Amino acid sequence: MAFPISTPLLVTLLLPLLLLLLGAEHQLVQSRLTKEILSTSFGSSSSYSNLDQGTNWAVLVAGSRGYGNYRHQADVCHAYQVLKRGGLKDENIIVFMYDDIAFNEENPKKGTIINSPQGQNVYKGVPKDYTGDDLTTNNLVAAILGNKTAITGGSGKVVNSGSNDHIFIYYSDHGSPGVLTMPGDDDDLYAKDFIKTLKTKHESGTYKSMAIYVEACEAGSIFEGLLP
């Protein structure tokens, strides 16, 4: 059994070093990498919406909360805008973000999130599928598996994919060996549970290809030695 995600895995291993080296250019690099990964996952940036006659899905996750973690929600909002420009529909984009940044008292421009200096407002139009206390590991797993009955709160949107569909999963937040953090107390996503979710999705035969892009410390530990 194999998952076609080797390119994003390579990015997870190299991205922390790349960002460390480039420092202040992080947002520019992030923007370019996001576009490159989306293009690799879904084909030409002008035709994400109808690759191989299948449906393209995206699950975008900012796993943090608090104004100090501004960048995670900014990156997810930017990824949403890239996907929308490429033709994906809101019904096929599932967004997990705490949504406490745009109107935060520390935000000098209320209702605005940017992901580069003097950048455009990437918050505009972003679906609020799972926010606040609805941003949970349980809901994320259920959404990936297309298990609507397991969802608690939120929009109820799930990846209702078929065998010819393509799935892009993007996670931005903090991490540690074998763990991706989530905003709730004791609600982190562990590598073994994430891999179990991927195996279950694979066994269901409900996608043709999947790309996973994890931007977090120790991101490689989520996959290395665990994928079959």
Coordinates of C-alpha atoms in Angstrom, one line a residue:
M1 CA 0.0 0.0 0.0
A2 CA 1.4 3.4 -0.9
F3 CA 0.2 7.0 -0.6
P4 CA 1.2 9.4 -3.4
I5 CA 2.5 12.1 -1.1
S6 CA 6.3 12.0 -1.5
T7 CA 6.7 15.5 -2.8
P8 CA 4.9 17.3 0.1
L9 CA 6.8 15.0 2.5
L10 CA 10.0 16.3 1.0
V11 CA 8.8 19.8 1.5
T12 CA 8.0 19.1 5.2
L13 CA 11.5 18.0 5.7
L14 CA 13.2 21.0 3.9
L15 CA 10.8 23.8 4.8
P16 CA 12.0 24.6 8.3
L17 CA 15.6 24.9 7.1
L18 CA 14.6 26.9 4.1
L19 CA 12.7 29.4 6.3
L20 CA 15.5 29.6 8.8
L21 CA 17.9 30.5 6.0
L22 CA 15.7 33.0 4.4
G23 CA 14.4 34.7 7.6
A24 CA 12.5 37.9 6.6
E25 CA 11.6 36.5 3.2
H26 CA 9.4 33.8 4.9
Q27 CA 6.1 35.1 3.6
L28 CA 7.3 35.4 0.0
V29 CA 8.7 31.9 0.1
Q30 CA 5.5 30.6 1.7
S31 CA 3.5 32.2 -1.0
R32 CA 5.6 30.6 -3.8
L33 CA 5.7 27.2 -2.1
T34 CA 2.0 27.2 -1.6
K35 CA 1.4 27.9 -5.3
E36 CA 4.0 25.3 -6.3
I37 CA 2.5 22.6 -4.1
L38 CA -1.1 23.4 -5.3
S39 CA 0.1 23.3 -8.9
T40 CA 1.8 20.0 -8.3
S41 CA -1.2 18.6 -6.6
F42 CA -3.9 19.8 -8.9
G43 CA -2.1 20.5 -12.1
S44 CA -2.0 23.9 -13.9
S45 CA -3.0 26.8 -11.6
S46 CA -5.6 27.7 -14.1
S47 CA -7.4 24.4 -14.0
Y48 CA -7.5 23.0 -10.5
S49 CA -11.2 22.5 -10.7
N50 CA -11.6 19.7 -13.3
L51 CA -8.5 17.5 -13.3
D52 CA -9.1 14.1 -14.8
Q53 CA -12.9 14.8 -14.6
G54 CA -12.7 14.3 -10.8
T55 CA -13.4 16.8 -8.0
N56 CA -10.6 18.6 -6.2
W57 CA -10.9 18.9 -2.5
A58 CA -8.9 20.9 0.0
V59 CA -8.7 20.7 3.8
L60 CA -7.0 23.8 5.3
V61 CA -6.0 23.7 8.9
A62 CA -4.6 26.5 11.2
G63 CA -4.1 24.6 14.4
S64 CA -3.4 27.5 16.8
R65 CA -5.2 30.4 18.4
G66 CA -4.1 33.8 19.8
Y67 CA -2.8 36.9 18.1
G68 CA 0.8 35.8 18.6
N69 CA 0.1 32.9 16.2
Y70 CA -1.2 35.3 13.5
R71 CA 0.9 33.6 10.8
H72 CA -0.9 30.3 10.9
Q73 CA -4.4 31.7 10.1
A74 CA -2.8 34.1 7.6
D75 CA -1.2 31.2 5.7
V76 CA -4.5 29.2 5.7
C77 CA -6.4 32.2 4.4
H78 CA -3.8 32.8 1.7
A79 CA -4.0 29.1 0.7
Y80 CA -7.8 29.6 0.4
Q81 CA -7.4 32.6 -1.9
V82 CA -4.9 30.7 -4.1
L83 CA -7.4 27.8 -4.4
K84 CA -10.3 30.1 -5.2
R85 CA -8.4 31.8 -7.9
G86 CA -7.6 28.4 -9.4
G87 CA -11.2 27.5 -9.6
L88 CA -12.1 25.4 -6.6
K89 CA -15.5 26.0 -5.1
D90 CA -16.3 26.7 -1.5
E91 CA -18.2 23.5 -1.3
N92 CA -15.0 21.6 -1.9
I93 CA -12.8 23.7 0.5
I94 CA -13.0 22.9 4.2
V95 CA -11.4 25.5 6.5
F96 CA -10.4 24.9 10.1
M97 CA -9.2 28.1 11.9
Y98 CA -9.9 29.5 15.3
D99 CA -11.0 32.8 13.8
D100 CA -9.7 35.0 16.6
I101 CA -7.3 37.1 14.6
A102 CA -9.2 39.3 12.1
F103 CA -11.2 41.1 14.8
N104 CA -8.7 40.7 17.6
E105 CA -8.2 43.8 19.8
E106 CA -4.5 43.8 18.8
N107 CA -5.3 43.9 15.1
P108 CA -4.8 47.5 13.9
K109 CA -7.0 46.8 10.8
K110 CA -10.1 45.0 12.0
G111 CA -11.5 42.4 9.7
T112 CA -8.2 42.1 7.8
I113 CA -5.6 39.4 7.7
I114 CA -2.5 39.7 5.5
N115 CA 0.3 37.2 4.8
S116 CA 2.9 39.6 3.5
P117 CA 3.9 43.2 4.3
Q118 CA 1.4 45.6 2.7
G119 CA -0.4 42.5 1.4
Q120 CA -4.0 42.2 0.4
N121 CA -6.7 41.1 2.8
V122 CA -6.7 37.3 2.5
Y123 CA -9.4 36.9 5.2
K124 CA -12.2 38.2 2.9
G125 CA -14.6 35.4 1.8
V126 CA -12.9 32.6 3.7
P127 CA -15.5 30.0 4.8
K128 CA -15.8 29.6 8.6
D129 CA -16.4 25.9 8.6
Y130 CA -14.9 24.9 11.9
T131 CA -13.9 27.8 14.3
G132 CA -13.5 28.3 18.0
D133 CA -14.4 25.2 20.0
D134 CA -15.4 23.4 16.8
L135 CA -11.8 23.3 15.7
T136 CA -11.1 19.8 17.1
T137 CA -9.1 16.7 16.1
N138 CA -12.3 14.7 16.0
N139 CA -13.9 17.1 13.5
L140 CA -10.7 17.2 11.4
V141 CA -10.5 13.4 11.2
A142 CA -14.2 13.1 10.5
A143 CA -14.0 15.7 7.7
I144 CA -11.1 13.9 6.0
L145 CA -12.9 10.6 6.2
G146 CA -16.1 12.1 4.9
N147 CA -17.8 10.9 8.1
K148 CA -20.6 13.5 8.5
T149 CA -22.2 11.7 11.4
A150 CA -19.1 12.0 13.5
I151 CA -19.0 15.8 13.2
T152 CA -19.8 17.9 16.2
G153 CA -20.7 21.6 15.5
G154 CA -19.4 23.7 12.7
S155 CA -20.7 23.7 9.1
G156 CA -20.8 19.9 8.9
K157 CA -18.8 20.0 5.6
V158 CA -16.7 16.9 5.0
V159 CA -14.6 15.6 2.1
N160 CA -17.3 13.6 0.4
S161 CA -14.9 12.4 -2.3
G162 CA -15.1 9.7 -4.9
S163 CA -12.6 7.3 -6.4
N164 CA -11.5 9.8 -9.1
D165 CA -11.1 12.8 -6.8
H166 CA -8.0 14.6 -5.6
I167 CA -7.4 15.8 -2.1
F168 CA -5.0 18.5 -0.8
I169 CA -4.5 18.7 3.0
Y170 CA -2.6 21.8 4.4
Y171 CA -1.7 22.1 8.1
S172 CA 0.0 25.2 9.6
D173 CA 0.9 25.4 13.3
H174 CA 3.4 24.3 15.9
G175 CA 4.6 20.7 16.1
S176 CA 6.9 18.5 18.1
P177 CA 8.1 14.9 17.5
G178 CA 5.1 12.9 16.4
V179 CA 2.6 15.6 17.3
L180 CA 0.7 18.4 15.6
T181 CA -0.9 20.8 18.0
M182 CA -4.5 21.9 18.0
P183 CA -6.1 24.8 20.0
G184 CA -8.1 22.7 22.5
D185 CA -6.7 21.4 25.7
D186 CA -5.3 17.8 25.3
D187 CA -6.6 17.7 21.8
D188 CA -3.4 17.4 19.8
L189 CA -3.2 15.3 16.6
Y190 CA -0.7 12.4 17.0
A191 CA 1.2 10.9 14.1
K192 CA -0.2 7.4 14.7
D193 CA -3.7 8.7 14.7
F194 CA -3.2 10.8 11.6
I195 CA -1.5 7.9 9.7
K196 CA -4.5 5.6 10.8
T197 CA -6.8 8.2 9.3
L198 CA -4.9 8.2 6.0
K199 CA -4.9 4.4 5.9
T200 CA -8.6 4.3 6.5
K201 CA -9.2 6.9 3.7
H202 CA -6.9 5.0 1.4
E203 CA -8.7 1.7 2.1
S204 CA -12.1 3.3 1.4
G205 CA -11.0 4.0 -2.2
T206 CA -12.5 7.4 -2.2
Y207 CA -9.7 9.4 -3.8
K208 CA -7.3 9.1 -6.8
S209 CA -4.4 11.2 -5.4
M210 CA -3.6 13.0 -2.2
A211 CA -1.0 15.7 -1.3
I212 CA -0.3 16.7 2.2
Y213 CA 1.7 19.9 3.1
V214 CA 2.6 20.2 6.8
E215 CA 4.2 23.5 7.9
A216 CA 5.3 22.8 11.5
C217 CA 8.4 22.0 13.5
E218 CA 9.3 18.3 13.4
A219 CA 6.8 17.9 10.5
G220 CA 8.8 15.0 9.0
S221 CA 8.2 12.9 12.2
I222 CA 4.5 12.8 11.3
F223 CA 5.3 10.5 8.3
E224 CA 8.8 9.2 8.5
G225 CA 8.9 5.5 9.2
L226 CA 5.1 5.4 9.7
L227 CA 3.7 5.4 6.2
P228 CA 3.3 1.8 4.8

